[in-house]
Short mmCIF file of C-alpha atoms in Angstrom, two decimals:
data_model
loop_
_atom_site.label_atom_id
_atom_site.label_comp_id
_atom_site.label_asym_id
_atom_site.label_seq_id
_atom_site.Cartn_x
_atom_site.Cartn_y
_atom_site.Cartn_z
CA MET A 4 77.97 85.41 89.74
CA ILE A 5 81.60 86.21 90.53
CA LEU A 6 83.57 89.10 89.01
CA THR A 7 87.32 88.53 89.18
CA THR A 8 90.55 89.90 87.76
CA GLU A 9 89.55 88.50 84.38
CA GLN A 10 86.99 91.29 83.93
CA PRO A 11 89.53 93.94 82.74
CA ARG A 12 90.23 91.76 79.70
CA PHE A 13 87.12 93.27 78.14
CA ALA A 14 88.84 96.68 78.30
CA GLU A 15 91.91 95.26 76.57
CA ALA A 16 89.75 93.74 73.87
CA ALA A 17 88.07 97.10 73.29
CA VAL A 18 91.44 98.81 72.80
CA ALA A 19 92.60 96.04 70.46
CA ALA A 20 89.44 96.59 68.40
CA GLY A 21 90.37 100.25 67.92
CA GLU A 22 87.91 101.71 70.43
CA ALA A 23 88.79 104.55 72.81
CA MET A 24 90.99 103.87 75.80
CA PRO A 25 88.80 102.86 78.77
CA THR A 26 88.69 105.22 81.73
CA LEU A 27 88.13 104.96 85.45
CA TRP A 28 86.57 107.97 87.18
CA GLY A 29 87.16 109.81 83.89
CA LEU A 30 90.91 109.09 83.93
CA THR A 31 92.94 106.96 81.51
CA PRO A 32 95.52 104.49 82.87
CA VAL A 33 98.28 107.05 82.25
CA GLN A 34 96.35 109.73 84.15
CA LEU A 35 95.71 107.31 87.03
CA HIS A 36 99.45 106.62 87.14
CA ASP A 37 100.15 110.36 87.36
CA ARG A 38 97.51 110.86 90.09
CA PHE A 39 99.17 108.09 92.13
CA TRP A 40 102.48 109.95 92.04
CA ALA A 41 100.80 113.29 92.68
CA ALA A 42 99.39 111.86 95.92
CA ARG A 43 103.02 111.51 97.01
CA GLY A 44 103.96 115.04 96.00
CA VAL A 45 105.68 113.88 92.79
CA GLN A 46 104.84 115.24 89.32
CA ALA A 47 105.46 112.92 86.38
CA VAL A 48 107.40 114.84 83.71
CA ARG A 49 107.67 113.19 80.29
CA LEU A 50 110.16 113.79 77.55
CA GLY A 51 108.71 116.11 74.88
CA GLU A 52 105.42 116.76 76.71
CA ARG A 53 105.19 120.49 77.47
CA THR A 54 102.91 120.22 80.48
CA GLU A 55 103.08 122.92 83.12
CA LEU A 56 105.46 122.20 85.98
CA VAL A 57 103.53 122.90 89.17
CA PRO A 58 105.15 124.85 92.03
CA HIS A 59 103.58 122.62 94.67
CA ALA A 60 105.38 119.43 93.53
CA GLU A 61 108.13 118.34 95.92
CA LEU A 62 109.81 116.10 93.34
CA PHE A 63 109.72 115.60 89.59
CA LEU A 64 109.75 112.09 88.14
CA LEU A 65 111.57 112.21 84.79
CA THR A 66 110.39 109.50 82.43
CA THR A 67 109.43 108.94 78.78
CA PRO A 68 105.95 108.84 77.20
CA ALA A 69 106.54 105.15 76.44
CA THR A 70 106.97 104.09 80.07
CA LEU A 71 104.94 103.96 83.29
CA VAL A 72 106.69 103.07 86.53
CA LEU A 73 105.74 102.15 90.08
CA PHE A 74 108.23 101.78 92.89
CA ARG A 75 108.51 102.35 96.61
CA LEU A 76 109.62 105.89 97.37
CA ALA A 77 110.28 105.49 101.10
CA PRO A 78 113.77 103.86 100.83
CA LEU A 79 114.95 106.82 98.74
CA ILE A 80 113.79 109.53 101.14
CA ASP A 81 116.80 109.33 103.48
CA ARG A 82 119.20 109.50 100.58
CA LEU A 83 117.44 112.48 99.06
CA SER A 84 117.37 114.22 102.45
CA TRP A 85 120.99 113.58 103.49
CA GLU A 86 122.86 113.73 100.18
CA GLN A 87 120.52 116.31 98.62
CA PRO A 88 121.49 115.42 95.02
CA GLU A 89 120.26 117.61 92.22
CA LEU A 90 119.49 114.45 90.29
CA LEU A 91 118.94 110.86 91.43
CA TRP A 92 119.21 108.28 88.63
CA LEU A 93 117.08 105.19 89.20
CA ARG A 94 117.55 101.81 87.58
CA LEU A 95 114.34 99.80 88.09
CA ALA A 96 114.38 96.01 87.88
CA HIS A 97 110.95 94.50 87.23
CA ASN A 98 110.77 90.71 87.61
CA ARG A 99 107.60 90.01 85.68
CA ASP A 100 105.69 87.00 84.43
CA ARG A 101 105.82 86.51 80.69
CA ASP A 102 102.53 86.45 78.86
CA TYR A 103 100.44 83.38 79.38
CA ARG A 104 97.78 81.80 77.22
CA GLU A 105 94.43 80.35 78.15
CA TYR A 106 93.10 77.27 76.37
CA ALA A 107 89.60 75.83 76.20
CA LEU A 108 90.04 72.07 76.61
CA ARG A 109 87.64 69.64 74.93
CA ASP A 110 87.20 65.90 75.08
CA SER A 111 87.42 63.49 72.13
CA ARG A 112 83.83 64.37 71.16
CA GLY A 113 84.59 68.09 71.06
CA GLN A 114 82.64 68.94 74.22
CA PHE A 115 83.99 71.64 76.52
CA LEU A 116 85.83 70.40 79.64
CA ARG A 117 87.51 73.41 81.29
CA PHE A 118 89.75 76.41 80.81
CA GLU A 119 93.47 75.98 81.41
CA ARG A 120 96.11 78.69 81.78
CA ARG A 121 99.67 77.95 80.70
CA TYR A 122 102.52 80.15 81.83
CA ALA A 123 105.77 80.90 80.01
CA GLY A 124 108.05 81.73 82.96
CA GLN A 125 109.55 85.04 83.98
CA GLU A 126 111.70 87.79 82.61
CA THR A 127 113.42 90.83 84.10
CA ARG A 128 112.64 94.20 82.54
CA ILE A 129 114.87 97.19 83.25
CA GLY A 130 113.53 100.75 83.37
CA ARG A 131 115.46 104.00 83.70
CA VAL A 132 113.99 107.12 85.31
CA ALA A 133 115.24 109.99 87.46
CA LEU A 134 114.08 112.09 90.40
CA THR A 135 114.88 115.76 90.92
CA SER A 136 113.60 118.62 93.02
CA GLU A 137 115.03 121.20 90.60
CA ARG A 138 112.46 122.75 88.27
CA THR A 139 115.15 123.84 85.75
CA ILE A 140 116.40 120.26 85.40
CA ALA A 141 112.85 119.01 84.80
CA GLU A 142 112.41 121.67 82.10
CA LEU A 143 115.63 120.55 80.37
CA TRP A 144 114.26 117.03 80.27
CA GLN A 145 110.91 118.18 78.87
CA ARG A 146 112.53 120.06 75.98
CA ALA A 147 114.83 117.20 74.86
CA ALA A 148 114.10 115.62 71.47
CA ASP A 149 114.83 112.02 72.52
CA PRO A 150 116.03 110.06 75.58
CA ARG A 151 119.69 110.07 74.48
CA GLN A 152 119.68 113.85 74.20
CA GLY A 153 117.71 114.15 77.42
CA TRP A 154 120.13 112.10 79.53
CA ALA A 155 123.08 113.98 77.99
CA ARG A 156 121.51 117.32 78.90
CA LEU A 157 120.99 116.20 82.48
CA ARG A 158 124.61 115.09 82.83
CA ARG A 159 125.87 118.42 81.54
CA ALA A 160 123.50 120.42 83.75
CA THR A 161 124.48 118.72 87.03
CA PHE A 162 127.87 118.46 88.70
CA ARG A 163 129.11 114.90 89.23
CA ARG A 164 129.22 115.40 92.99
CA ARG A 165 125.57 116.50 92.94
CA ARG A 166 124.37 113.38 91.12
CA ALA A 167 123.51 110.05 92.70
CA SER A 168 122.24 106.71 91.44
CA ALA A 169 120.34 103.76 92.87
CA ALA A 170 119.19 100.34 91.69
CA ILE A 171 115.83 99.26 93.13
CA ASN A 172 113.00 96.83 92.47
CA GLY A 173 109.95 98.31 90.81
CA ARG A 174 107.37 97.80 88.10
CA VAL A 175 107.82 98.96 84.52
CA TYR A 176 105.01 99.04 81.94
CA ARG A 177 104.98 99.83 78.22
CA ALA A 178 102.41 102.58 77.64
CA ALA A 179 101.84 101.44 74.03
CA ASP A 180 100.73 97.95 75.12
CA PRO A 181 97.01 97.82 76.14
CA HIS A 182 97.60 94.67 78.18
CA GLU A 183 100.33 96.34 80.23
CA LEU A 184 98.31 99.53 80.67
CA MET A 185 95.44 97.51 82.15
CA GLN A 186 97.91 95.60 84.32
CA SER A 187 99.32 98.86 85.66
CA VAL A 188 95.85 99.84 86.87
CA ARG A 189 95.25 96.42 88.42
CA ASP A 190 98.54 96.82 90.30
CA LEU A 191 97.46 100.27 91.46
CA VAL A 192 94.27 98.76 92.87
CA GLY A 193 96.30 96.60 95.24
CA LEU A 194 98.93 99.26 95.93
CA TRP A 195 97.06 102.55 96.36
CA LYS A 196 94.95 102.53 99.51
CA GLN A 197 93.62 106.12 99.34
CA PRO A 198 92.88 107.15 95.73
CA ASP A 199 90.61 109.94 96.96
CA ALA A 200 93.78 111.91 97.85
CA THR A 201 93.96 113.12 94.24
CA ILE A 202 90.71 111.80 92.69
CA ASN A 203 87.61 113.61 93.94
CA ARG A 204 85.17 111.20 92.29
CA ALA A 205 86.48 108.22 94.30
CA ARG A 206 84.33 107.30 97.29
CA SER A 207 85.18 104.67 99.89
CA GLY A 208 83.19 101.65 101.02
CA PRO A 209 82.02 99.25 101.95
CA GLY A 210 85.10 97.17 102.74
CA GLU A 211 87.91 97.71 100.23
CA ILE A 212 85.60 99.05 97.53
CA TRP A 213 86.28 102.44 95.93
CA ARG A 214 83.35 103.62 93.79
CA ASP A 215 82.43 106.55 91.59
CA THR A 216 80.09 109.17 93.01
CA THR A 217 77.38 107.96 90.58
CA VAL A 218 77.54 104.35 91.80
CA THR A 219 75.43 102.84 94.57
CA VAL A 220 76.73 99.65 96.17
CA PRO A 221 73.74 97.52 97.21
CA ARG A 222 73.54 96.00 100.67
CA GLY A 223 74.64 92.40 100.89
CA ILE A 224 77.21 92.57 98.10
CA THR A 225 80.31 90.47 98.77
CA ALA A 226 83.77 91.90 98.06
CA VAL A 227 87.02 90.04 98.72
CA GLY A 228 90.07 92.22 98.21
CA PRO A 229 90.28 95.76 96.78
CA VAL A 230 87.85 96.72 93.98
CA TRP A 231 87.59 99.99 92.03
CA ILE A 232 84.23 100.76 90.37
CA GLY A 233 83.85 103.36 87.62
CA ALA A 234 81.07 105.75 86.67
CA GLY A 235 77.72 104.47 85.46
CA ARG A 236 78.19 100.89 86.65
CA ARG A 237 75.21 99.03 88.05
CA LEU A 238 75.73 96.24 90.56
CA ASP A 239 73.46 93.42 91.63
CA ALA A 240 73.40 92.35 95.29
CA THR A 241 74.00 88.75 94.18
CA VAL A 242 77.35 89.65 92.59
CA SER A 243 80.60 88.73 94.35
CA LEU A 244 83.66 90.85 93.63
CA VAL A 245 87.09 89.24 93.94
CA GLY A 246 89.91 91.77 93.90
CA PRO A 247 92.16 93.27 92.99
CA THR A 248 89.94 94.16 90.06
CA VAL A 249 88.61 97.16 88.10
CA LEU A 250 85.13 97.84 86.73
CA TRP A 251 85.83 100.58 84.19
CA ASP A 252 83.57 103.55 83.46
CA ASP A 253 80.50 102.77 81.40
CA PRO A 254 81.35 104.43 78.01
CA GLY A 255 77.90 105.99 77.96
CA ALA A 256 78.41 107.61 81.37
CA ARG A 257 82.09 108.50 81.12
CA PRO A 258 82.76 111.69 83.14
CA GLU A 259 85.15 114.48 82.24
CA ALA A 260 88.61 114.25 83.80
CA GLU A 261 88.88 116.59 86.77
CA ILE A 262 91.71 119.11 86.99
CA LEU A 263 94.15 118.20 89.74
CA ALA A 264 94.46 120.90 92.40
CA TRP A 265 98.00 120.36 93.66
CA ASP A 266 97.67 122.85 96.49
CA GLU A 267 94.76 120.84 97.95
CA ILE A 268 96.54 117.49 98.21
CA GLU A 269 96.46 116.28 101.80
CA PRO A 270 99.92 116.39 103.43
CA SER A 271 99.45 112.88 104.85
CA GLN A 272 99.83 111.48 101.34
CA ARG A 273 102.89 113.48 100.34
CA LEU A 274 106.60 112.89 100.21
CA GLY A 275 108.29 111.42 103.23
CA ASN A 276 105.20 110.33 105.13
CA PRO A 277 106.08 107.10 106.97
CA ALA A 278 102.44 105.97 106.83
CA ALA A 279 102.28 106.14 103.04
CA PRO A 280 101.03 102.92 101.39
CA ARG A 281 103.65 100.33 100.54
CA PRO A 282 103.70 98.12 97.48
CA ALA A 283 102.32 94.61 97.64
CA GLY A 284 104.65 92.04 99.17
CA PRO A 285 106.24 90.57 96.01
CA THR A 286 108.30 93.73 95.41
CA ARG A 287 109.89 93.81 98.88
CA GLY A 288 113.00 92.16 100.28
CA PHE A 289 113.52 89.23 97.88
CA GLY A 290 117.31 89.43 98.33
CA GLY A 291 117.20 89.16 102.12
CA LYS A 292 114.51 86.50 101.99
CA ARG A 293 116.60 84.40 99.62
CA PHE A 294 119.67 84.66 101.86
CA PHE A 295 117.58 83.54 104.84
CA ASP A 296 116.08 80.65 102.84
CA ILE A 297 119.51 79.31 101.86
CA THR A 298 120.92 79.61 105.38
CA PHE A 299 117.88 78.10 107.09
CA ALA A 300 117.51 75.23 104.57
CA ALA A 301 121.21 74.31 104.77
CA LEU A 302 121.04 74.25 108.58
CA VAL A 303 117.89 72.08 108.65
CA LEU A 304 119.33 69.58 106.17
CA LEU A 305 122.57 69.38 108.14
CA VAL A 306 120.78 68.72 111.44
CA THR A 307 118.25 66.21 110.04
CA ALA A 308 120.61 64.33 107.67
CA PRO A 309 120.85 61.27 110.01
CA LEU A 310 117.07 60.74 109.70
CA PHE A 311 117.14 60.10 105.96
CA PRO A 312 118.91 56.67 105.94
CA LEU A 313 116.70 55.48 108.81
CA VAL A 314 113.46 56.44 107.02
CA MET A 315 114.72 55.01 103.74
CA LEU A 316 115.59 51.69 105.41
CA ALA A 317 112.16 51.46 107.08
CA THR A 318 110.43 52.26 103.78
CA TRP A 319 112.48 49.63 101.93
CA LEU A 320 111.64 46.93 104.52
CA GLU A 321 107.90 47.67 104.35
CA ASP A 322 107.20 48.56 100.72
CA GLY A 323 110.48 48.59 98.80
CA ARG A 324 111.60 51.41 96.56
CA PRO A 325 111.35 54.27 95.62
CA PHE A 326 112.27 56.21 98.75
CA PHE A 327 111.25 59.60 97.41
CA PHE A 328 108.05 60.88 95.82
CA VAL A 329 108.31 63.63 93.21
CA HIS A 330 105.29 65.64 92.16
CA HIS A 331 105.34 68.57 89.74
CA ARG A 332 104.08 71.81 91.29
CA GLN A 333 103.89 75.36 89.94
CA GLY A 334 106.50 77.81 91.17
CA ARG A 335 106.81 81.57 91.04
CA GLY A 336 105.53 82.86 87.71
CA GLY A 337 103.93 79.53 86.69
CA PRO A 338 106.78 77.17 85.60
CA THR A 339 106.60 73.73 87.16
CA PHE A 340 109.31 72.13 89.28
CA PRO A 341 109.76 68.67 90.86
CA CYS A 342 108.65 68.98 94.49
CA ILE A 343 110.48 66.31 96.52
CA LYS A 344 109.08 64.43 99.53
CA LEU A 345 109.91 61.19 101.32
CA ARG A 346 107.41 58.60 100.08
CA SER A 347 104.63 58.04 102.60
CA MET A 348 102.06 56.20 100.45
CA ARG A 349 101.77 52.88 98.72
CA LYS A 350 103.04 52.59 95.16
CA ASP A 351 99.48 52.32 93.80
CA ALA A 352 98.22 55.40 95.70
CA ASP A 353 97.13 57.26 92.56
CA LYS A 354 94.93 54.39 91.42
CA ILE A 355 93.33 54.06 94.85
CA LYS A 356 92.63 57.80 95.03
CA HIS A 357 89.99 57.57 92.29
CA GLU A 358 88.11 55.03 94.40
CA LEU A 359 88.21 57.31 97.46
CA LEU A 360 87.07 60.62 95.94
CA GLU A 361 83.63 60.40 97.58
CA ALA A 362 85.29 60.13 101.01
CA ASN A 363 87.17 63.44 100.58
CA GLN A 364 86.80 65.44 103.83
CA VAL A 365 87.73 68.90 102.55
CA ASP A 366 86.29 71.27 99.96
CA GLY A 367 88.10 72.82 97.01
CA PRO A 368 90.66 71.10 94.81
CA GLN A 369 92.70 69.38 97.54
CA PHE A 370 92.15 65.80 98.71
CA TYR A 371 92.32 64.76 102.38
CA ILE A 372 91.10 61.79 104.41
CA GLU A 373 92.00 61.64 108.10
CA ALA A 374 92.69 57.88 108.13
CA ASP A 375 93.99 57.63 104.58
CA PRO A 376 94.23 53.92 103.60
CA ARG A 377 96.91 54.75 101.03
CA LEU A 378 99.47 55.51 103.74
CA THR A 379 102.06 52.93 104.73
CA ARG A 380 102.91 52.39 108.42
CA VAL A 381 106.13 54.30 107.97
CA GLY A 382 104.21 56.91 105.99
CA ARG A 383 101.76 57.55 108.83
CA PHE A 384 104.66 58.25 111.19
CA ILE A 385 106.60 60.58 108.88
CA ARG A 386 103.38 62.38 107.90
CA LYS A 387 102.43 62.93 111.56
CA THR A 388 105.91 64.22 112.39
CA ASN A 389 106.26 66.10 109.07
CA ILE A 390 109.54 64.29 108.36
CA ASP A 391 108.26 63.61 104.83
CA GLU A 392 108.57 67.36 104.09
CA LEU A 393 112.32 67.56 104.82
CA PRO A 394 113.52 66.93 101.22
CA GLN A 395 111.69 70.11 100.17
CA PHE A 396 114.56 72.05 101.75
CA VAL A 397 116.55 70.84 98.73
CA ASN A 398 113.95 72.65 96.59
CA VAL A 399 114.60 75.73 98.72
CA LEU A 400 118.36 75.54 98.07
CA LEU A 401 117.67 75.22 94.33
CA GLY A 402 115.57 78.40 94.41
CA GLN A 403 112.32 76.63 93.52
CA MET A 404 110.71 77.14 96.93
CA SER A 405 110.99 79.35 99.99
CA VAL A 406 110.87 78.41 103.66
CA VAL A 407 107.66 80.47 104.04
CA GLY A 408 105.10 81.03 101.31
CA PRO A 409 101.86 79.66 99.83
CA ARG A 410 101.55 75.89 99.74
CA PRO A 411 103.01 74.51 96.45
CA SER A 412 100.19 73.28 94.23
CA PRO A 413 99.94 71.67 90.80
CA ASP A 414 98.47 73.48 87.82
CA ALA A 415 95.15 71.63 88.19
CA GLU A 416 94.55 73.13 91.66
CA ASN A 417 95.65 76.61 90.63
CA GLN A 418 92.93 76.82 87.96
CA TYR A 419 90.12 77.20 90.51
CA CYS A 420 90.28 80.90 91.39
CA PRO A 421 92.04 83.42 89.09
CA ALA A 422 92.65 86.10 91.74
CA TRP A 423 94.05 83.56 94.20
CA ARG A 424 96.19 81.94 91.49
CA GLU A 425 97.69 85.26 90.38
CA ALA A 426 98.56 86.20 93.97
CA ARG A 427 100.10 82.90 95.03
CA LEU A 428 102.13 82.51 91.83
CA SER A 429 103.68 85.96 92.30
CA VAL A 430 105.96 84.57 95.03
CA ARG A 431 107.85 81.32 95.63
CA PRO A 432 105.78 78.57 97.27
CA GLY A 433 106.78 77.69 100.82
CA ILE A 434 107.32 74.65 103.02
CA THR A 435 105.15 76.33 105.63
CA GLY A 436 102.81 79.29 105.41
CA LEU A 437 99.97 81.29 106.88
CA TRP A 438 97.31 78.80 105.79
CA GLN A 439 99.18 75.85 107.29
CA VAL A 440 99.35 77.43 110.76
CA ARG A 441 95.93 79.12 110.83
CA ARG A 442 93.58 76.77 108.99
CA SER A 443 90.66 75.53 111.08
CA ARG A 444 89.74 72.44 108.98
CA GLU A 445 86.08 73.24 109.60
CA PRO A 446 83.81 71.56 107.02
CA GLY A 447 83.13 73.77 104.00
CA LEU A 448 85.66 76.44 104.99
CA ASP A 449 89.05 74.93 104.17
CA PHE A 450 89.32 76.14 100.57
CA GLN A 451 87.98 79.60 101.47
CA GLU A 452 90.60 79.84 104.24
CA TRP A 453 93.28 78.69 101.81
CA ILE A 454 92.42 81.56 99.42
CA ARG A 455 92.14 84.09 102.25
CA TYR A 456 95.45 83.29 103.92
CA ASP A 457 97.44 82.99 100.67
CA ILE A 458 96.29 86.42 99.51
CA GLU A 459 96.83 87.89 102.98
CA TYR A 460 100.41 86.58 103.04
CA VAL A 461 101.27 87.96 99.60
CA GLU A 462 99.86 91.39 100.50
CA THR A 463 101.66 91.63 103.88
CA MET A 464 104.79 89.51 103.45
CA SER A 465 107.86 90.71 105.37
CA TRP A 466 110.67 89.15 107.38
CA ARG A 467 108.64 89.73 110.56
CA THR A 468 105.67 87.86 109.08
CA ASP A 469 107.95 84.99 108.01
CA LEU A 470 109.51 84.79 111.47
CA ARG A 471 106.08 84.68 113.15
CA ILE A 472 104.94 81.91 110.81
CA ILE A 473 108.11 79.87 111.46
CA LEU A 474 107.67 80.19 115.25
CA GLU A 475 103.98 79.25 114.95
CA THR A 476 104.97 76.24 112.80
CA PHE A 477 107.24 74.99 115.57
CA ARG A 478 104.37 75.36 118.07
CA VAL A 479 102.05 73.40 115.78
CA LEU A 480 104.68 70.64 115.38
CA LEU A 481 105.21 70.42 119.13
CA ARG A 482 101.43 70.09 119.68
CA GLY A 483 101.43 67.22 117.20
CA ASN A 484 98.83 68.80 114.86
#
């Protein structure tokens, strides 16, 4: 049995049915959000909520009861330290996938075939919050009747020269939407590496599991990725956990929420610590990555342009037209795009593939035969030299792909593993990637390595990681692999 990111849907269904909000370690999603910020020395202060402002908080996050937010605090630390504004306005841009729908497909006789998930693209949501170290400003915000009055009070209470503003990437959730509340917790699972900093019931291990004090994790259990397990849950050693995922408190064993002792929060988790956890890769550096993609792709196409007419002529002499092969793959957020390659196979390759399925040499959804009879003579050469991949740099220029990222795959392949699918579709697919340069091609391991390296890339992506992968790609090409 495998438990994946689909498990929290049961919690959403319970809320939709009018049942109580599910909890984890006795805390609701909103309380978990507040504990996350408390671990960084930041108290969430909501409009109209007369909670006590604690003296041990280093910053106050001013928001509304309708909104939860997650963003990286580290880039703002220097500005807060050097400019020392009384109030820092933040405009958060959240590039998020629109809701998707899952369909149960049946054949003509009405028998079940498979589940299929269909995506509806992306949208950008804007959130507005503020940071302040001044207790009096936080109190003004608390006492305001509505956001308009609240923002007006803050403007009047602070001098223009003591105010600052910043636009950053972040994550914005509607607190009234059960689906988004559950999603905020799932994002916390991948983002927050030490929940025990402000949650005493959270216990570490094994691996990336965080469990309630009442939970025993049996020996031999398999966990891939971070998993949070609530109170009263019972696990079987045969269960595999694929994170990031949440197993909420058993309603019959739900504990009382513990009071947060601000003065006992470990300093290592507080404001300004350079070792504080960073958000998952998709929220970092998209602007710089896009600039690099455009520059690199334009340069490659300029240098390799003379190869195209030569390959096209050789293809025409051997097997006629077309010169290019277009296959629809899923991009960031789920929408499909035409992935372009120089044609390396015979025109009837799709028909022949059905006859060769038993000869497939790899596991998982992909298809690979070392001496593939569908390849033309020209195709074998451009496949071996990877020349057939060059037109994909046009996809990079169009913003459909990146130079480095998960391998672009069609919807049919992405249906195999929900956690893997969600991770790889959160970023643009790439011409090269971690899996391409590290895969071993050992029998029975290829698909597992594909999942492992895609998730690893998404969680750790940075310009340094991309540069290492590009250099390793050149080494692989020079070795002729």
